[in-house]
């Protein structure tokens, strides 16, 4: 699939440190999850390379932070234009290494690029304040200054957008960055870095440490332990987030964490069921269920339970599974074998505890060696099932039934996670009651998809710290300084 790029020079396989492409002392393979085929071998950078990248970023910082906001904004805007001009190629690279359907991959390029556009604009609005003096011989001011060298550790499910959502606000605020992309999807990250170079982002301001799983762990330790790195932004599992937090305690690092979710999707008796079915389908099966905001648990009120299950199963059975490059495919492969094993474990557990399969239920081995799993719906789900507690991160929809509004709220909140939640209702009182009662950072009401660049994305409880995107998205990348000026 990579032979068809319009611009083959976007296919980079080396890391980027201080504006130089670095081959590394070893390499690791990247595979196509739809076919198992090797796509490329990529530089496996080391902890020493991480030290070099941190030093390069720190050296590049003074010149970057003293550019005017408008100068930084113009460079970011150019990067945005290049990302969009290369949408097809970036989408192609992404589908090849990540598996999501090509139209969905191109959608992610546009979504990811939109953060660069947004923060190019926000760069010019990082305003300080003047405060009323408590003594007329003084003047009181608040400055916002870039926090310093930032590190970003990103996942494979959004190989482009999770980079731009972190890097664009950092660059806008005047911070240099060191990025450690996911080992399963480094090619998209490297192409994005190549376009950053072409946009004129100076040497050392944006560095990329491609690395395999073992070196990623070692590099993570270096980034956390460094006194120079002032901020770490991570998107990934709660388990790894906890490790990074613990490792960052000795240097009291600021952190933005976007961790696991266990999103509930509640359908009340008064909902528009056809709309709920469409929202449920979009929310569950996008990216083959591999997003942290994908619904994990469906709660449907008794009066509409049978209707919802019947219509939802029928909708799910229309989905086409296959190689993301094939026209009309809605669901690609899962990222790796372990992901498929986890989905099967959750489905088998649900069946063993009395769940009824109404769609799918097993691996699609007819599609060759890729990790394809049937879009699956299991009715009669209960609280003792694994899927009630753990994030499945795959195309499995368990459907629970409930009687009262309070019962649904309690079930939805019975988790340590608190990222996205969804519910369907046409009752305005209920909409306010339930929105306020859900312990989640984001609530979708009568919608199944809610992310965009100018809204605050993030979670509560063990789903993370901080908000990405929106005007709040800059906050984590600036320090607030109070100036107290006397002798006026
Ligand atoms: P996912 O569950 O999405 O695969 P992970 O949390 O395992 O997410 O990985 C997300 C990112 O975190 C990847 O870039 C991966 O290389 C990195 N990572 C995984 N384990 C560690 C670790 N112990 N230290 C630093 N980075 C890690």
PDB file of N, CA, C and O in Angstrom, residues 327-387:
ATOM      1  N   UNK A 327     -12.922  -0.507  -0.649  1.00  0.00           N
ATOM      2  CA  UNK A 327     -14.029   0.451  -0.633  1.00  0.00           C
ATOM      3  C   UNK A 327     -15.184  -0.100   0.199  1.00  0.00           C
ATOM      4  O   UNK A 327     -15.472  -1.300   0.153  1.00  0.00           O
ATOM      5  N   UNK A 328     -15.829   0.763   0.946  1.00  0.00           N
ATOM      6  CA  UNK A 328     -17.029   0.391   1.684  1.00  0.00           C
ATOM      7  C   UNK A 328     -16.792  -0.303   3.010  1.00  0.00           C
ATOM      8  O   UNK A 328     -17.746  -0.639   3.717  1.00  0.00           O
ATOM      9  N   UNK A 329     -15.535  -0.500   3.379  1.00  0.00           N
ATOM     10  CA  UNK A 329     -15.252  -1.166   4.656  1.00  0.00           C
ATOM     11  C   UNK A 329     -15.508  -0.204   5.815  1.00  0.00           C
ATOM     12  O   UNK A 329     -15.069   0.940   5.798  1.00  0.00           O
ATOM     13  N   UNK A 330     -16.276  -0.671   6.820  1.00  0.00           N
ATOM     14  CA  UNK A 330     -16.539   0.141   8.017  1.00  0.00           C
ATOM     15  C   UNK A 330     -15.585  -0.173   9.152  1.00  0.00           C
ATOM     16  O   UNK A 330     -15.354   0.635  10.039  1.00  0.00           O
ATOM     17  N   UNK A 331     -15.098  -1.406   9.159  1.00  0.00           N
ATOM     18  CA  UNK A 331     -14.267  -1.818  10.296  1.00  0.00           C
ATOM     19  C   UNK A 331     -13.043  -2.597   9.812  1.00  0.00           C
ATOM     20  O   UNK A 331     -13.174  -3.601   9.112  1.00  0.00           O
ATOM     21  N   UNK A 332     -11.877  -2.106  10.169  1.00  0.00           N
ATOM     22  CA  UNK A 332     -10.630  -2.765   9.795  1.00  0.00           C
ATOM     23  C   UNK A 332     -10.218  -3.804  10.825  1.00  0.00           C
ATOM     24  O   UNK A 332     -11.014  -4.207  11.680  1.00  0.00           O
ATOM     25  N   UNK A 333      -8.964  -4.217  10.770  1.00  0.00           N
ATOM     26  CA  UNK A 333      -8.456  -5.209  11.718  1.00  0.00           C
ATOM     27  C   UNK A 333      -8.185  -4.578  13.083  1.00  0.00           C
ATOM     28  O   UNK A 333      -8.079  -3.352  13.190  1.00  0.00           O
ATOM     29  N   UNK A 334      -8.048  -5.405  14.096  1.00  0.00           N
ATOM     30  CA  UNK A 334      -7.545  -4.909  15.381  1.00  0.00           C
ATOM     31  C   UNK A 334      -6.032  -4.774  15.253  1.00  0.00           C
ATOM     32  O   UNK A 334      -5.404  -5.380  14.387  1.00  0.00           O
ATOM     33  N   UNK A 335      -5.465  -3.976  16.143  1.00  0.00           N
ATOM     34  CA  UNK A 335      -4.073  -3.584  15.974  1.00  0.00           C
ATOM     35  C   UNK A 335      -3.095  -4.756  16.120  1.00  0.00           C
ATOM     36  O   UNK A 335      -2.089  -4.820  15.442  1.00  0.00           O
ATOM     37  N   UNK A 336      -3.397  -5.673  17.027  1.00  0.00           N
ATOM     38  CA  UNK A 336      -2.483  -6.809  17.199  1.00  0.00           C
ATOM     39  C   UNK A 336      -3.229  -7.991  17.783  1.00  0.00           C
ATOM     40  O   UNK A 336      -4.359  -7.866  18.255  1.00  0.00           O
ATOM     41  N   UNK A 337      -2.580  -9.129  17.770  1.00  0.00           N
ATOM     42  CA  UNK A 337      -3.205 -10.372  18.219  1.00  0.00           C
ATOM     43  C   UNK A 337      -3.713 -10.265  19.669  1.00  0.00           C
ATOM     44  O   UNK A 337      -4.814 -10.709  19.991  1.00  0.00           O
ATOM     45  N   UNK A 338      -2.912  -9.624  20.517  1.00  0.00           N
ATOM     46  CA  UNK A 338      -3.303  -9.525  21.930  1.00  0.00           C
ATOM     47  C   UNK A 338      -4.626  -8.778  22.085  1.00  0.00           C
ATOM     48  O   UNK A 338      -5.422  -9.081  22.984  1.00  0.00           O
ATOM     49  N   UNK A 339      -4.869  -7.807  21.193  1.00  0.00           N
ATOM     50  CA  UNK A 339      -6.119  -7.038  21.260  1.00  0.00           C
ATOM     51  C   UNK A 339      -7.297  -7.957  20.947  1.00  0.00           C
ATOM     52  O   UNK A 339      -8.341  -7.909  21.605  1.00  0.00           O
ATOM     53  N   UNK A 340      -7.113  -8.794  19.954  1.00  0.00           N
ATOM     54  CA  UNK A 340      -8.179  -9.714  19.561  1.00  0.00           C
ATOM     55  C   UNK A 340      -8.448 -10.739  20.674  1.00  0.00           C
ATOM     56  O   UNK A 340      -9.596 -11.066  20.977  1.00  0.00           O
ATOM     57  N   UNK A 341      -7.392 -11.198  21.281  1.00  0.00           N
ATOM     58  CA  UNK A 341      -7.533 -12.174  22.372  1.00  0.00           C
ATOM     59  C   UNK A 341      -8.353 -11.569  23.522  1.00  0.00           C
ATOM     60  O   UNK A 341      -9.206 -12.234  24.114  1.00  0.00           O
ATOM     61  N   UNK A 342      -8.111 -10.277  23.798  1.00  0.00           N
ATOM     62  CA  UNK A 342      -8.851  -9.625  24.888  1.00  0.00           C
ATOM     63  C   UNK A 342     -10.344  -9.518  24.550  1.00  0.00           C
ATOM     64  O   UNK A 342     -11.200  -9.772  25.407  1.00  0.00           O
ATOM     65  N   UNK A 343     -10.649  -9.151  23.315  1.00  0.00           N
ATOM     66  CA  UNK A 343     -12.052  -9.050  22.921  1.00  0.00           C
ATOM     67  C   UNK A 343     -12.725 -10.422  23.059  1.00  0.00           C
ATOM     68  O   UNK A 343     -13.806 -10.544  23.637  1.00  0.00           O
ATOM     69  N   UNK A 344     -12.067 -11.446  22.554  1.00  0.00           N
ATOM     70  CA  UNK A 344     -12.641 -12.794  22.620  1.00  0.00           C
ATOM     71  C   UNK A 344     -12.855 -13.220  24.078  1.00  0.00           C
ATOM     72  O   UNK A 344     -13.866 -13.838  24.421  1.00  0.00           O
ATOM     73  N   UNK A 345     -11.905 -12.854  24.939  1.00  0.00           N
ATOM     74  CA  UNK A 345     -12.022 -13.196  26.361  1.00  0.00           C
ATOM     75  C   UNK A 345     -13.263 -12.531  26.968  1.00  0.00           C
ATOM     76  O   UNK A 345     -14.027 -13.152  27.709  1.00  0.00           O
ATOM     77  N   UNK A 346     -13.478 -11.257  26.638  1.00  0.00           N
ATOM     78  CA  UNK A 346     -14.659 -10.552  27.167  1.00  0.00           C
ATOM     79  C   UNK A 346     -15.958 -11.148  26.614  1.00  0.00           C
ATOM     80  O   UNK A 346     -16.937 -11.289  27.349  1.00  0.00           O
ATOM     81  N   UNK A 347     -15.952 -11.492  25.324  1.00  0.00           N
ATOM     82  CA  UNK A 347     -17.169 -12.061  24.721  1.00  0.00           C
ATOM     83  C   UNK A 347     -17.449 -13.435  25.340  1.00  0.00           C
ATOM     84  O   UNK A 347     -18.584 -13.729  25.751  1.00  0.00           O
ATOM     85  N   UNK A 348     -16.439 -14.271  25.432  1.00  0.00           N
ATOM     86  CA  UNK A 348     -16.622 -15.625  25.994  1.00  0.00           C
ATOM     87  C   UNK A 348     -17.100 -15.560  27.442  1.00  0.00           C
ATOM     88  O   UNK A 348     -17.961 -16.331  27.867  1.00  0.00           O
ATOM     89  N   UNK A 349     -16.523 -14.623  28.182  1.00  0.00           N
ATOM     90  CA  UNK A 349     -16.913 -14.460  29.587  1.00  0.00           C
ATOM     91  C   UNK A 349     -18.395 -14.053  29.679  1.00  0.00           C
ATOM     92  O   UNK A 349     -19.145 -14.577  30.514  1.00  0.00           O
ATOM     93  N   UNK A 350     -18.803 -13.139  28.785  1.00  0.00           N
ATOM     94  CA  UNK A 350     -20.203 -12.681  28.798  1.00  0.00           C
ATOM     95  C   UNK A 350     -21.139 -13.841  28.451  1.00  0.00           C
ATOM     96  O   UNK A 350     -22.190 -14.016  29.077  1.00  0.00           O
ATOM     97  N   UNK A 351     -20.750 -14.662  27.490  1.00  0.00           N
ATOM     98  CA  UNK A 351     -21.593 -15.802  27.094  1.00  0.00           C
ATOM     99  C   UNK A 351     -21.672 -16.810  28.249  1.00  0.00           C
ATOM    100  O   UNK A 351     -22.750 -17.296  28.599  1.00  0.00           O
ATOM    101  N   UNK A 352     -20.522 -17.058  28.867  1.00  0.00           N
ATOM    102  CA  UNK A 352     -20.484 -18.019  29.974  1.00  0.00           C
ATOM    103  C   UNK A 352     -21.365 -17.564  31.137  1.00  0.00           C
ATOM    104  O   UNK A 352     -21.888 -18.384  31.887  1.00  0.00           O
ATOM    105  N   UNK A 353     -21.540 -16.248  31.291  1.00  0.00           N
ATOM    106  CA  UNK A 353     -22.345 -15.734  32.406  1.00  0.00           C
ATOM    107  C   UNK A 353     -23.780 -15.435  31.982  1.00  0.00           C
ATOM    108  O   UNK A 353     -24.480 -14.652  32.625  1.00  0.00           O
ATOM    109  N   UNK A 354     -24.198 -16.002  30.849  1.00  0.00           N
ATOM    110  CA  UNK A 354     -25.618 -15.921  30.474  1.00  0.00           C
ATOM    111  C   UNK A 354     -25.968 -14.931  29.385  1.00  0.00           C
ATOM    112  O   UNK A 354     -27.142 -14.783  29.051  1.00  0.00           O
ATOM    113  N   UNK A 355     -24.994 -14.224  28.813  1.00  0.00           N
ATOM    114  CA  UNK A 355     -25.276 -13.275  27.732  1.00  0.00           C
ATOM    115  C   UNK A 355     -25.697 -14.000  26.460  1.00  0.00           C
ATOM    116  O   UNK A 355     -25.296 -15.142  26.220  1.00  0.00           O
ATOM    117  N   UNK A 356     -26.547 -13.337  25.657  1.00  0.00           N
ATOM    118  CA  UNK A 356     -26.981 -13.944  24.388  1.00  0.00           C
ATOM    119  C   UNK A 356     -26.390 -13.169  23.220  1.00  0.00           C
ATOM    120  O   UNK A 356     -26.588 -11.959  23.107  1.00  0.00           O
ATOM    121  N   UNK A 357     -25.667 -13.887  22.360  1.00  0.00           N
ATOM    122  CA  UNK A 357     -25.072 -13.252  21.182  1.00  0.00           C
ATOM    123  C   UNK A 357     -26.179 -12.926  20.179  1.00  0.00           C
ATOM    124  O   UNK A 357     -26.906 -13.825  19.760  1.00  0.00           O
ATOM    125  N   UNK A 358     -26.292 -11.651  19.820  1.00  0.00           N
ATOM    126  CA  UNK A 358     -27.275 -11.290  18.795  1.00  0.00           C
ATOM    127  C   UNK A 358     -26.610 -10.816  17.513  1.00  0.00           C
ATOM    128  O   UNK A 358     -27.265 -10.630  16.490  1.00  0.00           O
ATOM    129  N   UNK A 359     -25.306 -10.613  17.546  1.00  0.00           N
ATOM    130  CA  UNK A 359     -24.537 -10.319  16.322  1.00  0.00           C
ATOM    131  C   UNK A 359     -23.091 -10.694  16.587  1.00  0.00           C
ATOM    132  O   UNK A 359     -22.579 -10.479  17.685  1.00  0.00           O
ATOM    133  N   UNK A 360     -22.443 -11.268  15.595  1.00  0.00           N
ATOM    134  CA  UNK A 360     -21.004 -11.554  15.656  1.00  0.00           C
ATOM    135  C   UNK A 360     -20.647 -12.587  16.703  1.00  0.00           C
ATOM    136  O   UNK A 360     -21.328 -13.594  16.852  1.00  0.00           O
ATOM    137  N   UNK A 361     -19.526 -12.314  17.409  1.00  0.00           N
ATOM    138  CA  UNK A 361     -19.124 -13.194  18.503  1.00  0.00           C
ATOM    139  C   UNK A 361     -17.774 -13.857  18.332  1.00  0.00           C
ATOM    140  O   UNK A 361     -17.248 -14.431  19.273  1.00  0.00           O
ATOM    141  N   UNK A 362     -17.213 -13.786  17.108  1.00  0.00           N
ATOM    142  CA  UNK A 362     -15.944 -14.507  16.954  1.00  0.00           C
ATOM    143  C   UNK A 362     -15.012 -13.881  15.919  1.00  0.00           C
ATOM    144  O   UNK A 362     -15.387 -12.963  15.183  1.00  0.00           O
ATOM    145  N   UNK A 363     -13.828 -14.422  15.881  1.00  0.00           N
ATOM    146  CA  UNK A 363     -12.815 -13.984  14.928  1.00  0.00           C
ATOM    147  C   UNK A 363     -13.299 -14.266  13.501  1.00  0.00           C
ATOM    148  O   UNK A 363     -13.964 -15.266  13.248  1.00  0.00           O
ATOM    149  N   UNK A 364     -12.914 -13.368  12.586  1.00  0.00           N
ATOM    150  CA  UNK A 364     -13.258 -13.560  11.180  1.00  0.00           C
ATOM    151  C   UNK A 364     -12.029 -14.119  10.486  1.00  0.00           C
ATOM    152  O   UNK A 364     -11.224 -13.362   9.936  1.00  0.00           O
ATOM    153  N   UNK A 365     -11.887 -15.420  10.500  1.00  0.00           N
ATOM    154  CA  UNK A 365     -10.656 -15.975   9.941  1.00  0.00           C
ATOM    155  C   UNK A 365     -10.700 -16.058   8.417  1.00  0.00           C
ATOM    156  O   UNK A 365      -9.668 -16.234   7.768  1.00  0.00           O
ATOM    157  N   UNK A 366     -11.893 -15.858   7.848  1.00  0.00           N
ATOM    158  CA  UNK A 366     -11.995 -15.906   6.385  1.00  0.00           C
ATOM    159  C   UNK A 366     -11.209 -14.783   5.719  1.00  0.00           C
ATOM    160  O   UNK A 366     -10.935 -14.823   4.528  1.00  0.00           O
ATOM    161  N   UNK A 367     -10.833 -13.759   6.490  1.00  0.00           N
ATOM    162  CA  UNK A 367     -10.152 -12.611   5.878  1.00  0.00           C
ATOM    163  C   UNK A 367      -8.629 -12.737   5.914  1.00  0.00           C
ATOM    164  O   UNK A 367      -7.919 -11.742   5.780  1.00  0.00           O
ATOM    165  N   UNK A 368      -8.121 -13.925   6.122  1.00  0.00           N
ATOM    166  CA  UNK A 368      -6.670 -14.116   6.060  1.00  0.00           C
ATOM    167  C   UNK A 368      -6.008 -13.903   7.404  1.00  0.00           C
ATOM    168  O   UNK A 368      -6.635 -14.072   8.452  1.00  0.00           O
ATOM    169  N   UNK A 369      -4.739 -13.473   7.349  1.00  0.00           N
ATOM    170  CA  UNK A 369      -3.941 -13.501   8.574  1.00  0.00           C
ATOM    171  C   UNK A 369      -4.112 -12.257   9.449  1.00  0.00           C
ATOM    172  O   UNK A 369      -3.540 -12.178  10.523  1.00  0.00           O
ATOM    173  N   UNK A 370      -4.899 -11.263   9.004  1.00  0.00           N
ATOM    174  CA  UNK A 370      -5.089 -10.074   9.837  1.00  0.00           C
ATOM    175  C   UNK A 370      -5.937 -10.387  11.056  1.00  0.00           C
ATOM    176  O   UNK A 370      -6.595 -11.430  11.126  1.00  0.00           O
ATOM    177  N   UNK A 371      -5.952  -9.441  12.015  1.00  0.00           N
ATOM    178  CA  UNK A 371      -6.686  -9.666  13.274  1.00  0.00           C
ATOM    179  C   UNK A 371      -8.103  -9.110  13.161  1.00  0.00           C
ATOM    180  O   UNK A 371      -8.414  -8.062  13.724  1.00  0.00           O
ATOM    181  N   UNK A 372      -8.955  -9.788  12.398  1.00  0.00           N
ATOM    182  CA  UNK A 372     -10.311  -9.281  12.197  1.00  0.00           C
ATOM    183  C   UNK A 372     -11.281  -9.954  13.170  1.00  0.00           C
ATOM    184  O   UNK A 372     -11.253 -11.164  13.339  1.00  0.00           O
ATOM    185  N   UNK A 373     -12.140  -9.143  13.779  1.00  0.00           N
ATOM    186  CA  UNK A 373     -13.145  -9.672  14.705  1.00  0.00           C
ATOM    187  C   UNK A 373     -14.518  -9.176  14.275  1.00  0.00           C
ATOM    188  O   UNK A 373     -14.676  -8.008  13.918  1.00  0.00           O
ATOM    189  N   UNK A 374     -15.506 -10.051  14.316  1.00  0.00           N
ATOM    190  CA  UNK A 374     -16.859  -9.654  13.915  1.00  0.00           C
ATOM    191  C   UNK A 374     -17.395  -8.572  14.844  1.00  0.00           C
ATOM    192  O   UNK A 374     -17.245  -8.672  16.066  1.00  0.00           O
ATOM    193  N   UNK A 375     -18.058  -7.551  14.274  1.00  0.00           N
ATOM    194  CA  UNK A 375     -18.744  -6.597  15.145  1.00  0.00           C
ATOM    195  C   UNK A 375     -19.782  -7.389  15.946  1.00  0.00           C
ATOM    196  O   UNK A 375     -20.586  -8.127  15.370  1.00  0.00           O
ATOM    197  N   UNK A 376     -19.727  -7.246  17.260  1.00  0.00           N
ATOM    198  CA  UNK A 376     -20.459  -8.159  18.133  1.00  0.00           C
ATOM    199  C   UNK A 376     -21.403  -7.415  19.075  1.00  0.00           C
ATOM    200  O   UNK A 376     -21.046  -6.364  19.609  1.00  0.00           O
ATOM    201  N   UNK A 377     -22.596  -7.972  19.248  1.00  0.00           N
ATOM    202  CA  UNK A 377     -23.540  -7.449  20.239  1.00  0.00           C
ATOM    203  C   UNK A 377     -23.991  -8.619  21.111  1.00  0.00           C
ATOM    204  O   UNK A 377     -24.375  -9.669  20.587  1.00  0.00           O
ATOM    205  N   UNK A 378     -23.920  -8.440  22.428  1.00  0.00           N
ATOM    206  CA  UNK A 378     -24.389  -9.473  23.360  1.00  0.00           C
ATOM    207  C   UNK A 378     -25.451  -8.845  24.266  1.00  0.00           C
ATOM    208  O   UNK A 378     -25.188  -7.839  24.938  1.00  0.00           O
ATOM    209  N   UNK A 379     -26.653  -9.427  24.245  1.00  0.00           N
ATOM    210  CA  UNK A 379     -27.746  -8.938  25.095  1.00  0.00           C
ATOM    211  C   UNK A 379     -27.705  -9.680  26.436  1.00  0.00           C
ATOM    212  O   UNK A 379     -27.019 -10.700  26.574  1.00  0.00           O
ATOM    213  N   UNK A 380     -28.456  -9.160  27.387  1.00  0.00           N
ATOM    214  CA  UNK A 380     -28.536  -9.815  28.694  1.00  0.00           C
ATOM    215  C   UNK A 380     -27.251  -9.681  29.501  1.00  0.00           C
ATOM    216  O   UNK A 380     -26.898 -10.556  30.296  1.00  0.00           O
ATOM    217  N   UNK A 381     -26.530  -8.556  29.309  1.00  0.00           N
ATOM    218  CA  UNK A 381     -25.274  -8.362  30.051  1.00  0.00           C
ATOM    219  C   UNK A 381     -25.570  -8.090  31.526  1.00  0.00           C
ATOM    220  O   UNK A 381     -26.612  -7.526  31.865  1.00  0.00           O
ATOM    221  N   UNK A 382     -24.642  -8.509  32.384  1.00  0.00           N
ATOM    222  CA  UNK A 382     -24.823  -8.315  33.828  1.00  0.00           C
ATOM    223  C   UNK A 382     -23.543  -7.768  34.465  1.00  0.00           C
ATOM    224  O   UNK A 382     -22.463  -7.870  33.888  1.00  0.00           O
ATOM    225  N   UNK A 383     -23.724  -7.196  35.677  1.00  0.00           N
ATOM    226  CA  UNK A 383     -22.630  -6.471  36.330  1.00  0.00           C
ATOM    227  C   UNK A 383     -21.448  -7.355  36.711  1.00  0.00           C
ATOM    228  O   UNK A 383     -20.348  -6.845  36.963  1.00  0.00           O
ATOM    229  N   UNK A 384     -21.643  -8.674  36.751  1.00  0.00           N
ATOM    230  CA  UNK A 384     -20.525  -9.546  37.137  1.00  0.00           C
ATOM    231  C   UNK A 384     -19.620  -9.901  35.942  1.00  0.00           C
ATOM    232  O   UNK A 384     -18.627 -10.603  36.102  1.00  0.00           O
ATOM    233  N   UNK A 385     -19.954  -9.399  34.769  1.00  0.00           N
ATOM    234  CA  UNK A 385     -19.136  -9.726  33.595  1.00  0.00           C
ATOM    235  C   UNK A 385     -17.894  -8.831  33.529  1.00  0.00           C
ATOM    236  O   UNK A 385     -17.916  -7.686  33.978  1.00  0.00           O
ATOM    237  N   UNK A 386     -16.832  -9.344  32.918  1.00  0.00           N
ATOM    238  CA  UNK A 386     -15.590  -8.572  32.768  1.00  0.00           C
ATOM    239  C   UNK A 386     -15.847  -7.252  32.032  1.00  0.00           C
ATOM    240  O   UNK A 386     -15.262  -6.219  32.362  1.00  0.00           O
ATOM    241  N   UNK A 387     -16.728  -7.321  31.019  1.00  0.00           N
ATOM    242  CA  UNK A 387     -16.983  -6.120  30.205  1.00  0.00           C
ATOM    243  C   UNK A 387     -17.635  -5.005  31.015  1.00  0.00           C
ATOM    244  O   UNK A 387     -17.643  -3.851  30.587  1.00  0.00           O
TER     245      UNK A 387
END
